[in-house]
Each structure stands twice: as structure tokens, then as C-alpha cells.
Amino acid sequence: MKRRKNYCFKKLLCAGAICCSLALFCGCSVKEMSTLGEVSKPYAGLYECESLMLGGTEMYEDDEKLYLELNADNTFSLTYRGRAGKKGGYDGKYEYDEESHTITFYAYTGRRARAYTFPMKKGKIYIDYNLGGQLLHGVFALP
């Protein structure tokens, strides 16, 4: 019985030494490792437009649909369906900053990429953008 306990203890000690040596000699820094949020991406999903205002006038109606899908591979897809059945969309890339709770969308026009950064709070994305001298304000939320 004592021999078996010693064997188990030696086995655990050896496994612990291997884990410690891997952590010390693997050549990676703890600061460079991803956080749980970066790995799980809890913000990824399909967001539905709750409101869309241009210059104080509501632009979004019940029979229109506007969706923003954030994929786990850091790509997004903005799709809409109008009253008359018109459909369209736009695709691009995005980055989420966990420290500042902001999301940056990269829109590609030709060879140029433009970055647009917006706040993200409590599962909602707040879009504020100056469009033709008027404020475009949109709120997207997970359903």
C-alpha cells in the first residue's frame, strides 16, 4: 500500500514538474496570451436594428429589416430587406477592443480601407456617424 502511494506521488510530482517546465521554457509570455473573451467572442452573433435615425427623423420601420452579423472569424455582414422586397448588404472585417468596449468596422472602397469605431455597451452597438451634415444614429442589439 505504501509502495502504491509513493508511486502515485512520484507520478504527480513528475507531471507537475513537466507542466512547470513547459510554462517556463515554452517561450511565450503570459501578457501575449489571449483572454477568455478573445477566445470565446461572446459578442459574436446576429444583431437586429432597434432604431435608425437621421437628423432626428426615424428611418427604420417595422416592415424593414436591418441585420448586423458579427462572425467569430472577425468578419461582419450588414444585410437589409426593404418594404418592396429589395435586398442588399455589405461585408467587411471588424475588431473588438475589450478594454475600451469599442468595435471597429473596416469598410473597403476600392483599395482603400476606412475604419469606423463605435461603442458597444450591454450587448448593444451604438452607431453615431455624420452623414451629409446630419447625425445618423443607430442601435443594434442581440434579439
Tab-separated table of C-alpha atoms in Angstrom:
chain	number	residue	atom	x	y	z
A	1	MET	CA	0.000	0.000	0.000
A	2	LYS	CA	2.816	2.365	0.901
A	3	ARG	CA	4.567	1.490	-2.315
A	4	ARG	CA	1.456	2.384	-4.310
A	5	LYS	CA	1.161	5.793	-2.557
A	6	ASN	CA	4.815	6.552	-3.314
A	7	TYR	CA	4.291	5.595	-6.947
A	8	CYS	CA	1.248	7.909	-7.277
A	9	PHE	CA	3.106	10.727	-5.529
A	10	LYS	CA	6.100	10.349	-7.861
A	11	LYS	CA	3.791	10.317	-10.859
A	12	LEU	CA	2.039	13.523	-9.742
A	13	LEU	CA	5.369	15.167	-8.935
A	14	CYS	CA	6.707	14.288	-12.374
A	15	ALA	CA	3.582	15.604	-14.120
A	16	GLY	CA	3.782	18.837	-12.096
A	17	ALA	CA	7.454	19.269	-12.995
A	18	ILE	CA	6.668	18.773	-16.688
A	19	CYS	CA	3.862	21.363	-16.574
A	20	CYS	CA	6.084	23.869	-14.771
A	21	SER	CA	8.936	23.361	-17.204
A	22	LEU	CA	6.599	23.805	-20.181
A	23	ALA	CA	5.306	27.042	-18.714
A	24	LEU	CA	8.820	28.322	-18.053
A	25	PHE	CA	10.552	27.238	-21.224
A	26	CYS	CA	7.862	27.433	-23.890
A	27	GLY	CA	8.966	30.914	-24.989
A	28	CYS	CA	5.601	32.617	-24.659
A	29	SER	CA	4.626	35.429	-22.382
A	30	VAL	CA	1.517	35.440	-20.238
A	31	LYS	CA	0.818	39.009	-21.399
A	32	GLU	CA	0.740	37.832	-25.010
A	33	MET	CA	-1.786	35.074	-24.314
A	34	SER	CA	-5.417	35.670	-25.256
A	35	THR	CA	-8.093	36.369	-22.706
A	36	LEU	CA	-11.184	34.241	-22.371
A	37	GLY	CA	-13.253	36.927	-24.112
A	38	GLU	CA	-10.941	36.950	-27.129
A	39	VAL	CA	-11.157	33.182	-27.435
A	40	SER	CA	-14.908	32.765	-26.842
A	41	LYS	CA	-16.016	36.018	-28.568
A	42	PRO	CA	-19.272	36.439	-26.632
A	43	TYR	CA	-20.126	39.493	-28.744
A	44	ALA	CA	-20.331	37.458	-31.978
A	45	GLY	CA	-23.849	36.860	-33.230
A	46	LEU	CA	-26.745	38.341	-35.174
A	47	TYR	CA	-27.732	41.876	-34.148
A	48	GLU	CA	-31.035	43.410	-35.197
A	49	CYS	CA	-31.538	47.124	-35.699
A	50	GLU	CA	-33.737	48.606	-32.950
A	51	SER	CA	-33.717	52.167	-34.234
A	52	LEU	CA	-32.190	54.193	-37.029
A	53	MET	CA	-32.460	57.972	-37.031
A	54	LEU	CA	-31.112	60.509	-39.497
A	55	GLY	CA	-31.138	64.103	-38.294
A	56	GLY	CA	-33.739	63.321	-35.616
A	57	THR	CA	-36.131	61.584	-38.036
A	58	GLU	CA	-36.831	57.876	-37.554
A	59	MET	CA	-35.769	55.993	-40.688
A	60	TYR	CA	-36.448	52.431	-39.555
A	61	GLU	CA	-39.939	50.998	-39.968
A	62	ASP	CA	-41.410	47.693	-38.802
A	63	ASP	CA	-41.686	46.179	-42.258
A	64	GLU	CA	-37.997	46.816	-42.987
A	65	LYS	CA	-35.254	44.609	-41.597
A	66	LEU	CA	-31.637	45.536	-40.957
A	67	TYR	CA	-29.229	42.978	-39.510
A	68	LEU	CA	-25.586	43.107	-38.487
A	69	GLU	CA	-23.902	39.728	-38.123
A	70	LEU	CA	-20.562	39.501	-36.316
A	71	ASN	CA	-18.822	36.238	-37.156
A	72	ALA	CA	-16.229	34.504	-34.972
A	73	ASP	CA	-13.587	34.912	-37.707
A	74	ASN	CA	-13.719	38.750	-37.285
A	75	THR	CA	-15.837	39.357	-40.381
A	76	PHE	CA	-19.173	41.126	-40.405
A	77	SER	CA	-22.145	41.165	-42.718
A	78	LEU	CA	-24.671	44.001	-42.838
A	79	THR	CA	-27.864	42.968	-44.634
A	80	TYR	CA	-31.149	44.742	-45.217
A	81	ARG	CA	-34.543	43.989	-46.682
A	82	GLY	CA	-36.758	46.908	-47.657
A	83	ARG	CA	-40.516	47.297	-47.922
A	84	ALA	CA	-40.695	46.385	-51.596
A	85	GLY	CA	-38.604	43.266	-51.032
A	86	LYS	CA	-35.343	44.925	-52.065
A	87	LYS	CA	-32.340	43.215	-50.540
A	88	GLY	CA	-28.739	44.239	-50.180
A	89	GLY	CA	-25.758	44.063	-47.961
A	90	TYR	CA	-22.159	44.793	-47.214
A	91	ASP	CA	-19.339	42.644	-45.853
A	92	GLY	CA	-16.091	43.555	-44.162
A	93	LYS	CA	-13.874	42.961	-41.158
A	94	TYR	CA	-14.127	44.113	-37.568
A	95	GLU	CA	-12.092	44.218	-34.354
A	96	TYR	CA	-13.401	44.347	-30.800
A	97	ASP	CA	-11.400	46.087	-28.066
A	98	GLU	CA	-12.161	44.558	-24.674
A	99	GLU	CA	-10.522	47.344	-22.692
A	100	SER	CA	-12.419	50.273	-24.216
A	101	HIS	CA	-15.539	48.235	-25.162
A	102	THR	CA	-15.497	49.542	-28.707
A	103	ILE	CA	-15.899	47.835	-32.044
A	104	THR	CA	-14.092	48.973	-35.179
A	105	PHE	CA	-15.504	48.161	-38.604
A	106	TYR	CA	-13.271	48.228	-41.673
A	107	ALA	CA	-15.081	49.269	-44.831
A	108	TYR	CA	-13.281	48.677	-48.110
A	109	THR	CA	-13.899	51.028	-51.016
A	110	GLY	CA	-11.652	50.018	-53.871
A	111	ARG	CA	-8.147	49.627	-52.487
A	112	ARG	CA	-8.704	51.891	-49.514
A	113	ALA	CA	-9.920	50.758	-46.135
A	114	ARG	CA	-11.679	53.117	-43.761
A	115	ALA	CA	-12.101	52.412	-40.074
A	116	TYR	CA	-15.212	53.324	-38.121
A	117	THR	CA	-15.173	52.865	-34.331
A	118	PHE	CA	-18.341	52.729	-32.242
A	119	PRO	CA	-19.131	51.989	-28.575
A	120	MET	CA	-20.585	48.664	-27.512
A	121	LYS	CA	-22.421	48.510	-24.179
A	122	LYS	CA	-24.500	45.744	-22.611
A	123	GLY	CA	-24.899	43.791	-25.829
A	124	LYS	CA	-25.814	46.817	-27.949
A	125	ILE	CA	-23.826	48.596	-30.637
A	126	TYR	CA	-24.405	52.341	-30.874
A	127	ILE	CA	-23.700	53.804	-34.307
A	128	ASP	CA	-23.195	57.578	-34.488
A	129	TYR	CA	-21.938	58.851	-37.832
A	130	ASN	CA	-22.058	62.215	-39.597
A	131	LEU	CA	-23.767	61.551	-42.924
A	132	GLY	CA	-24.149	64.536	-45.219
A	133	GLY	CA	-24.083	67.013	-42.342
A	134	GLN	CA	-26.716	65.114	-40.366
A	135	LEU	CA	-26.224	62.675	-37.497
A	136	LEU	CA	-27.036	59.073	-38.322
A	137	HIS	CA	-27.800	57.262	-35.065
A	138	GLY	CA	-28.449	53.540	-34.992
A	139	VAL	CA	-28.811	50.962	-32.251
A	140	PHE	CA	-28.207	47.271	-32.922
A	141	ALA	CA	-28.960	44.651	-30.276
A	142	LEU	CA	-28.918	40.893	-29.921
A	143	PRO	CA	-32.517	39.620	-30.116
